[in-house]
Amino acid sequence: MKIFATNLAKTASSSDIIYDALRDSIISGQIQAGESMRQAHIAELFNVSRIPVREALKRLEAQGLVQSLRYKGYVVSPLSHAEMEEIYEIRANLEPIVIEKSVANMSEETLEEAKDYCDSFSSETEASKWGEWNRLFHETLYRDAERPYHLKLVGEAIDRVDSYLRAQLVLTNGMEVAIGEHHGILEACLQRDGVLAAKRTREHILGSYRVLIDYLGNQSR
Amino acid sequence: MKIFATNLAKTASSSDIIYDALRDSIISGQIQAGESMRQAHIAELFNVSRIPVREALKRLEAQGLVQSLRYKGYVVSPLSHAEMEEIYEIRANLEPIVIEKSVANMSEETLEEAKDYCDSFSSETEASKWGEWNRLFHETLYRDAERPYHLKLVGEAIDRVDSYLRAQLVLTNGMEVAIGEHHGILEACLQRDGVLAAKRTREHILGSYRVLIDYLGNQSR
DNA sequence: ATATTGAATATTGTATACAATCTGCATTAT
DNA sequence: ATAATGCAGATTGTATACAATATTCAATAT
C-alpha cells in the first residue's frame, strides 16, 4: 500500500510560530532596538497564553536578538558599533568558505534561482524590499554548501545586523556598487570558480561594512 | 552615605540556574548524546515546576546542545563527523583572530593566570580533569580580546564538541603534543607577539582535530 | 503464534492562577 | 515647593491544572 502522507508531526507548536513571527518583526525592523515587548500583549495578538510567548522569547534571547532583565521584561537588543564590526568581521571570514564549498556542488536550479533574485534586487525600486532580495540572493548561493553549522552562525549574524539595518534602509548609498558586486559573485559561480566567488564575497561584505560605517558617520553629524 | 551592596536584581532565576546546570551536565559528558531528558524528572531534581525547566531547554535548543521533537521530548544532540569538522574549521578561523586581539591588550594578571592553568593542565594526572584545565587555559588567553560576539560563538562551538569529547576522554593520545603547543602559545603571548600566538593557536586547533579524527578512525575498527 | 486493536499510562504543550517584583502616582513630611 | 513614603496597578516568574499526543501492553482476531 502506498499513501501520500505529509508528516503531521511537523506542524509547528505555538511557541515555534510565535518565535518565527517575532524574529521576522525584529529583523524587518518593525520592532526596533530598545523597544520593550510585553508578554501579555504578544500573547493577546496570537490568542494564546504567555507560556509559549515566553519560550519564544527565551530562544530569541539565546540568539541575542532580545535581552531580558528579571522582572523588567524583554527589549530588542541594541547593536553597538563594536558588535557590528565584529559581526562583519565574522561574516567576512565565514561566508567565503561557505560559498566556495557551495560552488563545488552547485546545481543548475540554484544558479537559476540566484540569477532571478539578483535581477529582482537590481531592478527593485522600492527600497523597503532591497533587504529581502539581497538576503534571498545570498542565501540561495550558500544553499548547496552542506555546511549547516556555518549557515546557522552566518544566518544569526545576519539576523543581528538586519535587525538594525533594515529599519535604517542603509543600502541606499551603495546600491549601484552592490548590484555590480552581486553580478560579479554570480558570474564567478556560473564559471564554477569557487575561489573567485569566495574572494568577491569577502570583498562584498567588507565593502558593505565600509558603506555602513560611512553612512553612520554622516548620520551622526 | 556609602553602602556596599550587591545587586540583588542579578540573582538568577530558576530558569537560569537550571540552564547552567543542564549545560554543565551535557558538556561534561554526564548526560550523553542521544539521552532523553524528561521534564518532570529534571523539575523534581530542582524542586520546581516544569515551566522553568522548559525555558532552560528552549535556550539549550537554540544553542544546538539539545533537540526537541514535539510531544516526544528533548534529547542531547548527537554530533556527526561532518558537524565536528565544521566546528573545528570555524574555531580554526575565529580563535586566532580572538587571541591576536587579546594579546594586544593582555594584562599581567591574565598572563599569570594562563600560566597557572597551563601548568595545571601539564601536570594533571587525572584524565577527567584535562578538559576543564584545557578550557580554562584557552578562555583565559581570550579574555582580554574585547570581542564578545566572537567569544560567544567560539564558546558555543566548544560546548558542542565538549559534549562529545569529554565523555570520550579523547585527548589521551595527544597530551604530550598538546602540552607542548600550549607552552608555545603561552610563550608567544608572553613575548606580546599576537601574530605568532594566532598562528600557533590555529595550528593547535587543526592539530587537535587531526588527533581526534585519528582516534575516531581507530575507534571504528 | 503473530499481528492488530484499543484502552491505560506517560509525557509533552498550553491555559489559568497565583506569587514576586517593579513602576507610577498620590499623599505626607520637611 | 520639593523630596520621601507608601499604596495600587502593572508586569514578570512560577506552580498547578488540564489538554493533546505518544507509548505500552493486554485483549482480541486471524
Short mmCIF file of C-alpha atoms (C1' of nucleotides) in Angstrom, two decimals:
data_model
loop_
_atom_site.label_atom_id
_atom_site.label_comp_id
_atom_site.label_asym_id
_atom_site.label_seq_id
_atom_site.Cartn_x
_atom_site.Cartn_y
_atom_site.Cartn_z
CA MET A 1 0.00 0.00 0.00
CA LYS A 2 1.23 3.46 -0.85
CA ILE A 3 -0.18 6.59 0.63
CA PHE A 4 0.99 10.09 0.04
CA ALA A 5 1.17 11.45 3.52
CA THR A 6 2.56 14.69 4.84
CA ASN A 7 4.33 14.47 8.15
CA LEU A 8 1.75 15.74 10.59
CA ALA A 9 4.28 15.69 13.39
CA LYS A 10 5.92 18.67 11.76
CA THR A 11 3.07 21.05 12.40
CA ALA A 12 4.62 23.79 14.42
CA SER A 13 3.85 24.49 18.05
CA SER A 14 2.51 27.86 19.19
CA SER A 15 5.93 28.59 20.56
CA ASP A 16 7.54 27.95 17.15
CA ILE A 17 5.05 30.11 15.29
CA ILE A 18 5.49 32.96 17.72
CA TYR A 19 9.27 32.65 17.56
CA ASP A 20 9.22 32.95 13.76
CA ALA A 21 6.84 35.89 13.84
CA LEU A 22 8.80 37.80 16.46
CA ARG A 23 12.08 37.13 14.70
CA ASP A 24 10.58 38.40 11.45
CA SER A 25 9.28 41.51 13.14
CA ILE A 26 12.69 42.22 14.63
CA ILE A 27 14.87 41.62 11.56
CA SER A 28 12.47 43.54 9.34
CA GLY A 29 12.73 46.47 11.68
CA GLN A 30 9.06 46.56 12.63
CA ILE A 31 10.15 46.25 16.22
CA GLN A 32 13.18 48.40 16.77
CA ALA A 33 16.14 48.22 19.11
CA GLY A 34 15.23 49.24 22.62
CA GLU A 35 11.53 48.63 22.20
CA SER A 36 10.08 46.61 25.03
CA MET A 37 7.97 43.56 24.29
CA ARG A 38 5.27 42.92 26.84
CA GLN A 39 4.36 39.27 27.12
CA ALA A 40 0.65 39.76 27.73
CA HIS A 41 0.41 41.97 24.66
CA ILE A 42 2.10 39.44 22.39
CA ALA A 43 0.02 36.64 23.88
CA GLU A 44 -3.12 38.56 23.10
CA LEU A 45 -2.06 39.15 19.49
CA PHE A 46 -1.73 35.40 18.96
CA ASN A 47 -4.65 34.42 21.16
CA VAL A 48 -2.52 32.22 23.40
CA SER A 49 -1.30 32.30 26.97
CA ARG A 50 2.02 33.82 27.97
CA ILE A 51 3.73 30.43 28.27
CA PRO A 52 4.55 29.87 24.58
CA VAL A 53 5.40 33.56 24.26
CA ARG A 54 7.98 33.26 26.99
CA GLU A 55 9.54 30.19 25.37
CA ALA A 56 9.83 32.03 22.06
CA LEU A 57 11.48 34.95 23.85
CA LYS A 58 13.98 32.63 25.53
CA ARG A 59 15.07 31.35 22.13
CA LEU A 60 15.40 34.88 20.78
CA GLU A 61 17.44 35.74 23.84
CA ALA A 62 19.81 32.81 23.26
CA GLN A 63 20.24 34.09 19.71
CA GLY A 64 20.98 37.56 21.01
CA LEU A 65 18.10 39.34 19.31
CA VAL A 66 16.45 40.33 22.58
CA GLN A 67 17.67 40.90 26.11
CA SER A 68 15.84 40.27 29.34
CA LEU A 69 16.04 41.85 32.74
CA ARG A 70 14.45 39.88 35.53
CA TYR A 71 11.04 41.24 36.46
CA LYS A 72 11.51 44.07 33.98
CA GLY A 73 10.92 42.34 30.71
CA TYR A 74 12.37 41.86 27.27
CA VAL A 75 13.66 44.51 24.89
CA VAL A 76 15.04 44.22 21.37
CA SER A 77 18.83 44.19 21.68
CA PRO A 78 20.64 47.36 20.73
CA LEU A 79 23.60 46.96 18.38
CA SER A 80 26.79 48.79 19.19
CA HIS A 81 29.28 49.80 16.54
CA ALA A 82 31.80 47.47 18.13
CA GLU A 83 29.47 44.50 17.84
CA MET A 84 28.57 45.43 14.28
CA GLU A 85 32.26 45.44 13.41
CA GLU A 86 32.65 42.01 14.97
CA ILE A 87 29.75 40.65 13.01
CA TYR A 88 31.09 41.91 9.70
CA GLU A 89 34.49 40.51 10.56
CA ILE A 90 32.94 37.12 11.24
CA ARG A 91 30.85 37.23 8.08
CA ALA A 92 33.91 38.20 6.04
CA ASN A 93 35.71 35.15 7.41
CA LEU A 94 32.95 32.55 7.22
CA GLU A 95 30.88 33.37 4.17
CA PRO A 96 33.72 32.99 1.66
CA ILE A 97 34.29 29.47 2.99
CA VAL A 98 30.62 28.69 2.61
CA ILE A 99 30.30 29.93 -0.95
CA GLU A 100 33.45 28.14 -2.03
CA LYS A 101 32.08 24.83 -0.79
CA SER A 102 28.71 25.65 -2.28
CA VAL A 103 30.06 26.37 -5.74
CA ALA A 104 31.73 22.97 -5.73
CA ASN A 105 28.37 21.26 -5.89
CA MET A 106 26.01 23.97 -7.04
CA SER A 107 23.02 22.81 -9.07
CA GLU A 108 21.63 24.46 -12.17
CA GLU A 109 18.40 25.22 -10.34
CA THR A 110 20.30 27.05 -7.64
CA LEU A 111 22.12 29.14 -10.22
CA GLU A 112 18.85 29.95 -11.99
CA GLU A 113 17.19 30.97 -8.78
CA ALA A 114 20.14 33.06 -7.67
CA LYS A 115 20.09 34.81 -11.03
CA ASP A 116 16.41 35.63 -10.54
CA TYR A 117 16.99 37.10 -7.12
CA CYS A 118 19.98 39.02 -8.43
CA ASP A 119 17.78 40.54 -11.12
CA SER A 120 14.98 41.29 -8.70
CA PHE A 121 17.43 43.07 -6.45
CA SER A 122 18.87 45.04 -9.35
CA SER A 123 15.52 46.19 -10.68
CA GLU A 124 13.71 46.74 -7.41
CA THR A 125 12.66 50.33 -6.99
CA GLU A 126 11.07 50.08 -3.58
CA ALA A 127 13.83 50.46 -1.03
CA SER A 128 11.95 48.53 1.62
CA LYS A 129 12.34 45.35 -0.43
CA TRP A 130 16.08 45.55 -1.07
CA GLY A 131 16.98 43.80 2.15
CA GLU A 132 14.78 40.84 1.37
CA TRP A 133 16.03 40.34 -2.22
CA ASN A 134 19.59 40.77 -1.06
CA ARG A 135 19.17 38.14 1.58
CA LEU A 136 17.46 35.68 -0.73
CA PHE A 137 20.24 36.10 -3.29
CA HIS A 138 23.00 35.27 -0.86
CA GLU A 139 21.07 32.52 0.90
CA THR A 140 20.48 30.83 -2.41
CA LEU A 141 24.16 30.93 -3.31
CA TYR A 142 25.02 29.31 0.02
CA ARG A 143 22.36 26.64 -0.21
CA ASP A 144 24.46 23.83 -1.68
CA ALA A 145 27.34 24.26 0.73
CA GLU A 146 26.34 21.40 3.01
CA ARG A 147 27.70 23.38 5.92
CA PRO A 148 24.72 23.65 8.25
CA TYR A 149 26.68 24.87 11.25
CA HIS A 150 28.36 27.63 9.24
CA LEU A 151 24.98 28.62 7.84
CA LYS A 152 23.41 28.75 11.28
CA LEU A 153 26.12 31.11 12.55
CA VAL A 154 26.08 33.24 9.43
CA GLY A 155 22.29 33.39 9.48
CA GLU A 156 22.21 34.53 13.07
CA ALA A 157 24.91 37.10 12.43
CA ILE A 158 22.91 38.49 9.52
CA ASP A 159 19.75 38.48 11.64
CA ARG A 160 21.60 40.58 14.15
CA VAL A 161 22.62 43.30 11.73
CA ASP A 162 19.36 43.12 9.79
CA SER A 163 17.50 43.98 12.98
CA TYR A 164 19.36 47.25 12.82
CA LEU A 165 19.91 47.82 9.11
CA ARG A 166 16.54 47.17 7.57
CA ALA A 167 14.94 49.77 9.73
CA GLN A 168 17.52 52.24 8.51
CA LEU A 169 17.38 51.40 4.79
CA VAL A 170 21.09 51.93 4.80
CA LEU A 171 21.78 50.33 1.47
CA THR A 172 20.63 53.39 -0.46
CA ASN A 173 24.16 54.73 -0.78
CA GLY A 174 25.74 51.57 -2.03
CA MET A 175 23.07 50.20 -4.31
CA GLU A 176 24.86 50.58 -7.63
CA VAL A 177 28.02 49.16 -6.13
CA ALA A 178 26.13 46.27 -4.52
CA ILE A 179 24.43 45.42 -7.82
CA GLY A 180 27.79 45.28 -9.54
CA GLU A 181 29.28 43.10 -6.83
CA HIS A 182 26.32 40.73 -6.91
CA HIS A 183 26.79 40.24 -10.65
CA GLY A 184 30.47 39.62 -10.04
CA ILE A 185 29.77 36.93 -7.46
CA LEU A 186 27.11 35.34 -9.63
CA GLU A 187 29.47 35.37 -12.61
CA ALA A 188 32.12 33.53 -10.61
CA CYS A 189 29.57 30.91 -9.60
CA LEU A 190 28.43 30.44 -13.18
CA GLN A 191 32.06 29.84 -14.11
CA ARG A 192 32.29 27.36 -11.24
CA ASP A 193 35.16 29.31 -9.83
CA GLY A 194 34.70 28.85 -6.09
CA VAL A 195 37.90 30.61 -5.13
CA LEU A 196 36.94 33.71 -7.08
CA ALA A 197 33.41 33.63 -5.70
CA ALA A 198 34.87 33.45 -2.20
CA LYS A 199 37.21 36.36 -2.86
CA ARG A 200 34.43 38.51 -4.25
CA THR A 201 32.08 37.57 -1.42
CA ARG A 202 34.66 38.67 1.10
CA GLU A 203 35.17 41.95 -0.69
CA HIS A 204 31.42 42.43 -0.95
CA ILE A 205 31.00 42.02 2.78
CA LEU A 206 33.90 44.28 3.66
CA GLY A 207 32.60 46.81 1.15
CA SER A 208 29.13 46.75 2.69
CA TYR A 209 30.71 47.38 6.04
CA ARG A 210 32.60 50.39 4.75
CA VAL A 211 29.42 51.81 3.23
CA LEU A 212 27.66 51.28 6.52
CA ILE A 213 30.37 52.94 8.57
CA ASP A 214 30.43 55.86 6.18
CA TYR A 215 26.65 56.20 6.43
CA LEU A 216 26.71 56.07 10.21
CA GLY A 217 29.50 58.63 10.26
CA ASN A 218 27.48 61.08 8.17
CA GLN A 219 24.39 60.29 10.19
CA SER A 220 25.89 61.38 13.48
CA ARG A 221 26.89 64.77 12.15
CA MET B 1 26.09 57.70 52.53
CA LYS B 2 28.03 54.76 51.21
CA ILE B 3 26.83 51.22 51.41
CA PHE B 4 28.48 48.18 49.95
CA ALA B 5 25.60 46.50 48.25
CA THR B 6 25.50 43.57 45.89
CA ASN B 7 23.00 43.91 43.09
CA LEU B 8 20.13 41.76 44.29
CA ALA B 9 18.39 42.11 40.94
CA LYS B 10 21.07 39.89 39.48
CA THR B 11 20.13 36.83 41.48
CA ALA B 12 19.45 34.23 38.88
CA SER B 13 16.02 32.90 38.08
CA SER B 14 15.20 29.20 38.38
CA SER B 15 15.33 29.01 34.63
CA ASP B 16 18.87 30.42 34.58
CA ILE B 17 20.12 28.07 37.27
CA ILE B 18 18.67 25.06 35.53
CA TYR B 19 20.09 26.17 32.19
CA ASP B 20 23.58 26.38 33.68
CA ALA B 21 23.27 23.02 35.39
CA LEU B 22 21.98 21.22 32.33
CA ARG B 23 24.63 22.79 30.12
CA ASP B 24 27.31 21.69 32.57
CA SER B 25 25.96 18.17 32.65
CA ILE B 26 25.95 17.99 28.88
CA ILE B 27 29.38 19.44 28.17
CA SER B 28 30.96 17.40 30.93
CA GLY B 29 29.54 14.27 29.38
CA GLN B 30 27.38 13.32 32.34
CA ILE B 31 24.41 13.35 30.02
CA GLN B 32 25.45 11.82 26.73
CA ALA B 33 24.32 12.29 23.16
CA GLY B 34 21.01 10.62 22.48
CA GLU B 35 19.95 10.51 26.10
CA SER B 36 16.44 11.78 26.62
CA MET B 37 15.73 14.40 29.26
CA ARG B 38 12.31 14.13 30.82
CA GLN B 39 10.98 17.45 32.04
CA ALA B 40 9.20 16.13 35.12
CA HIS B 41 12.36 14.34 36.23
CA ILE B 42 14.52 17.45 35.90
CA ALA B 43 11.86 19.54 37.61
CA GLU B 44 11.83 17.12 40.53
CA LEU B 45 15.62 17.27 40.86
CA PHE B 46 15.46 21.04 41.29
CA ASN B 47 12.21 21.11 43.23
CA VAL B 48 10.50 23.37 40.73
CA SER B 49 7.69 23.08 38.24
CA ARG B 50 8.27 22.13 34.60
CA ILE B 51 7.90 25.73 33.41
CA PRO B 52 11.45 26.95 34.16
CA VAL B 53 12.80 23.58 33.00
CA ARG B 54 11.16 24.03 29.63
CA GLU B 55 12.56 27.54 29.29
CA ALA B 56 16.06 26.28 30.03
CA LEU B 57 15.62 23.54 27.42
CA LYS B 58 14.50 26.08 24.82
CA ARG B 59 17.71 28.00 25.32
CA LEU B 60 19.81 24.84 25.05
CA GLU B 61 17.92 24.02 21.88
CA ALA B 62 18.68 27.42 20.37
CA GLN B 63 22.33 26.76 21.17
CA GLY B 64 22.13 23.36 19.50
CA LEU B 65 23.02 21.27 22.53
CA VAL B 66 19.65 19.52 22.62
CA GLN B 67 16.99 18.74 20.08
CA SER B 68 13.27 18.55 20.59
CA LEU B 69 10.57 16.57 18.87
CA ARG B 70 7.06 17.79 19.51
CA TYR B 71 5.26 15.64 22.07
CA LYS B 72 8.26 13.32 22.22
CA GLY B 73 10.68 15.34 24.24
CA TYR B 74 14.23 16.56 24.33
CA VAL B 75 17.41 14.59 23.68
CA VAL B 76 21.04 15.62 23.84
CA SER B 77 22.11 16.39 20.28
CA PRO B 78 24.27 13.81 18.56
CA LEU B 79 27.39 15.16 16.82
CA SER B 80 28.17 13.92 13.32
CA HIS B 81 31.70 13.81 11.94
CA ALA B 82 30.65 16.39 9.38
CA GLU B 83 29.48 18.82 12.02
CA MET B 84 32.59 18.22 14.09
CA GLU B 85 34.70 19.09 11.06
CA GLU B 86 32.71 22.29 10.58
CA ILE B 87 33.17 23.27 14.18
CA TYR B 88 36.93 22.78 14.07
CA GLU B 89 37.07 24.73 10.82
CA ILE B 90 35.19 27.60 12.44
CA ARG B 91 37.34 27.51 15.54
CA ALA B 92 40.49 27.48 13.42
CA ASN B 93 39.25 30.61 11.68
CA LEU B 94 37.91 32.58 14.62
CA GLU B 95 40.13 31.77 17.59
CA PRO B 96 43.35 33.08 16.01
CA ILE B 97 41.61 36.41 15.46
CA VAL B 98 40.50 36.46 19.07
CA ILE B 99 43.88 35.69 20.57
CA GLU B 100 45.62 38.22 18.37
CA LYS B 101 43.31 40.97 19.61
CA SER B 102 43.64 39.68 23.14
CA VAL B 103 47.42 39.74 23.15
CA ALA B 104 47.31 43.38 22.09
CA ASN B 105 45.90 44.36 25.47
CA MET B 106 46.68 41.40 27.68
CA SER B 107 47.21 42.19 31.34
CA GLU B 108 49.90 40.72 33.59
CA GLU B 109 47.23 39.06 35.71
CA THR B 110 45.83 37.30 32.68
CA LEU B 111 49.27 36.02 31.73
CA GLU B 112 49.87 34.79 35.28
CA GLU B 113 46.56 33.02 35.40
CA ALA B 114 47.04 31.45 31.99
CA LYS B 115 50.43 30.22 33.10
CA ASP B 116 48.85 28.58 36.14
CA TYR B 117 46.22 26.82 34.07
CA CYS B 118 48.89 25.75 31.59
CA ASP B 119 50.87 24.19 34.43
CA SER B 120 47.81 22.55 35.93
CA PHE B 121 46.99 21.02 32.58
CA SER B 122 50.56 19.82 32.11
CA SER B 123 50.82 18.17 35.50
CA GLU B 124 47.30 16.83 35.82
CA THR B 125 47.31 13.05 36.08
CA GLU B 126 43.57 12.52 36.23
CA ALA B 127 42.30 12.38 32.67
CA SER B 128 38.81 13.50 33.65
CA LYS B 129 40.17 16.94 34.54
CA TRP B 130 42.15 17.61 31.36
CA GLY B 131 39.15 19.03 29.55
CA GLU B 132 38.49 21.57 32.27
CA TRP B 133 42.10 22.80 32.59
CA ASN B 134 42.39 22.96 28.82
CA ARG B 135 39.29 25.08 28.57
CA LEU B 136 40.29 27.42 31.38
CA PHE B 137 43.70 27.94 29.78
CA HIS B 138 42.30 28.98 26.44
CA GLU B 139 39.42 31.00 27.90
CA THR B 140 41.91 32.98 29.96
CA LEU B 141 44.05 33.77 26.94
CA TYR B 142 40.98 35.06 25.09
CA ARG B 143 39.71 37.13 27.98
CA ASP B 144 41.22 40.47 27.03
CA ALA B 145 40.13 40.32 23.41
CA GLU B 146 37.11 42.59 23.83
CA ARG B 147 35.35 40.57 21.18
CA PRO B 148 32.21 39.35 22.96
CA TYR B 149 30.43 38.17 19.86
CA HIS B 150 33.42 36.12 18.71
CA LEU B 151 33.71 34.65 22.20
CA LYS B 152 30.04 33.74 22.28
CA LEU B 153 30.33 31.83 19.01
CA VAL B 154 33.61 30.20 19.95
CA GLY B 155 32.25 29.24 23.36
CA GLU B 156 29.18 27.64 21.87
CA ALA B 157 31.25 25.79 19.29
CA ILE B 158 33.48 24.44 22.05
CA ASP B 159 30.42 23.49 24.13
CA ARG B 160 29.21 21.50 21.18
CA VAL B 161 32.34 19.39 20.78
CA ASP B 162 32.92 19.17 24.52
CA SER B 163 29.55 17.50 24.87
CA TYR B 164 31.02 14.74 22.76
CA LEU B 165 34.70 14.82 23.62
CA ARG B 166 34.78 14.94 27.38
CA ALA B 167 32.77 11.80 27.63
CA GLN B 168 35.30 10.08 25.40
CA LEU B 169 38.47 11.37 27.06
CA VAL B 170 39.88 11.66 23.61
CA LEU B 171 42.85 13.78 24.49
CA THR B 172 44.84 10.84 25.85
CA ASN B 173 46.70 10.37 22.59
CA GLY B 174 47.70 13.94 22.08
CA MET B 175 48.53 15.01 25.60
CA GLU B 176 52.28 15.47 25.18
CA VAL B 177 51.74 17.31 21.94
CA ALA B 178 49.01 19.48 23.45
CA ILE B 179 51.24 20.40 26.39
CA GLY B 180 53.97 21.47 24.02
CA GLU B 181 51.58 23.52 21.93
CA HIS B 182 50.11 25.22 24.99
CA HIS B 183 53.58 26.29 26.08
CA GLY B 184 54.21 27.57 22.58
CA ILE B 185 51.07 29.69 22.61
CA LEU B 186 51.77 30.98 26.09
CA GLU B 187 55.33 31.84 25.09
CA ALA B 188 54.07 33.89 22.14
CA CYS B 189 51.71 35.77 24.45
CA LEU B 190 54.48 36.48 26.94
CA GLN B 191 56.51 37.95 24.09
CA ARG B 192 53.45 40.00 23.14
CA ASP B 193 53.59 38.53 19.67
CA GLY B 194 49.92 38.36 18.71
CA VAL B 195 50.54 37.20 15.18
CA LEU B 196 52.61 34.27 16.37
CA ALA B 197 50.07 33.40 19.06
CA ALA B 198 47.37 33.41 16.40
CA LYS B 199 49.39 31.17 14.11
CA ARG B 200 50.12 28.69 16.89
CA THR B 201 46.52 28.73 18.06
CA ARG B 202 45.35 27.87 14.58
CA GLU B 203 47.86 25.03 14.34
CA HIS B 204 46.86 23.82 17.79
CA ILE B 205 43.22 23.62 16.79
CA LEU B 206 43.92 21.91 13.48
CA GLY B 207 46.29 19.53 15.28
CA SER B 208 43.64 18.67 17.86
CA TYR B 209 41.26 17.92 15.04
CA ARG B 210 43.73 15.56 13.38
CA VAL B 211 44.29 13.73 16.67
CA LEU B 212 40.56 13.43 17.07
CA ILE B 213 39.99 12.12 13.56
CA ASP B 214 42.78 9.63 14.03
CA TYR B 215 41.29 8.47 17.31
CA LEU B 216 37.84 8.10 15.81
CA GLY B 217 39.30 6.17 12.88
CA ASN B 218 41.00 3.67 15.17
CA GLN B 219 37.89 3.54 17.31
CA SER B 220 35.67 2.31 14.50
CA ARG B 221 37.94 -0.60 13.57
"C1'" DA C 1 1.90 -17.82 17.26
"C1'" DT C 2 1.63 -13.39 15.21
"C1'" DA C 3 -0.44 -9.30 14.11
"C1'" DT C 4 -3.95 -5.80 15.27
"C1'" DT C 5 -6.64 -3.12 18.07
"C1'" DG C 6 -7.72 -0.23 21.82
"C1'" DA C 7 -7.61 1.29 26.40
"C1'" DA C 8 -4.48 2.75 30.24
"C1'" DT C 9 -0.44 5.27 31.23
"C1'" DA C 10 3.12 8.51 30.50
"C1'" DT C 11 4.88 12.67 28.60
"C1'" DT C 12 4.72 16.93 26.44
"C1'" DG C 13 2.19 21.50 25.31
"C1'" DT C 14 -0.65 25.20 27.00
"C1'" DA C 15 -4.07 27.75 29.96
"C1'" DT C 16 -5.09 29.54 34.27
"C1'" DA C 17 -3.96 31.06 38.87
"C1'" DC C 18 -1.04 32.98 42.00
"C1'" DA C 19 3.44 34.99 43.86
"C1'" DA C 20 7.31 38.19 43.38
"C1'" DT C 21 8.82 42.38 41.82
"C1'" DC C 22 8.67 46.75 39.58
"C1'" DT C 23 6.51 51.40 38.47
"C1'" DG C 24 3.90 55.41 38.92
"C1'" DC C 25 1.19 58.42 41.43
"C1'" DA C 26 -0.94 60.35 45.35
"C1'" DT C 27 -0.01 61.56 50.00
"C1'" DT C 28 2.67 63.31 53.52
"C1'" DA C 29 6.52 65.49 55.79
"C1'" DT C 30 10.06 68.90 55.72
"C1'" DA D 1 7.72 73.61 46.57
"C1'" DT D 2 10.41 69.57 46.96
"C1'" DA D 3 11.59 65.22 48.47
"C1'" DA D 4 10.35 60.97 50.78
"C1'" DT D 5 6.89 57.39 51.64
"C1'" DG D 6 3.65 54.06 50.73
"C1'" DC D 7 -0.07 52.13 48.37
"C1'" DA D 8 -2.34 50.46 43.84
"C1'" DG D 9 -1.79 48.79 39.45
"C1'" DA D 10 1.02 46.58 36.05
"C1'" DT D 11 4.32 43.14 34.65
"C1'" DT D 12 7.11 39.25 35.08
"C1'" DG D 13 8.21 34.48 37.20
"C1'" DT D 14 6.46 30.08 38.60
"C1'" DA D 15 3.06 26.48 40.28
"C1'" DT D 16 -0.85 23.95 39.30
"C1'" DA D 17 -4.36 22.10 36.27
"C1'" DC D 18 -5.78 20.44 32.12
"C1'" DA D 19 -5.44 19.22 27.02
"C1'" DA D 20 -3.02 16.97 23.19
"C1'" DT D 21 -0.21 13.50 21.77
"C1'" DA D 22 2.72 9.42 22.20
"C1'" DT D 23 3.76 4.83 24.14
"C1'" DT D 24 2.92 0.49 26.27
"C1'" DC D 25 0.71 -3.62 26.89
"C1'" DA D 26 -3.14 -6.62 27.38
"C1'" DA D 27 -7.02 -8.38 24.78
"C1'" DT D 28 -8.63 -9.99 20.52
"C1'" DA D 29 -8.67 -11.61 15.78
"C1'" DT D 30 -6.50 -14.10 12.07
#
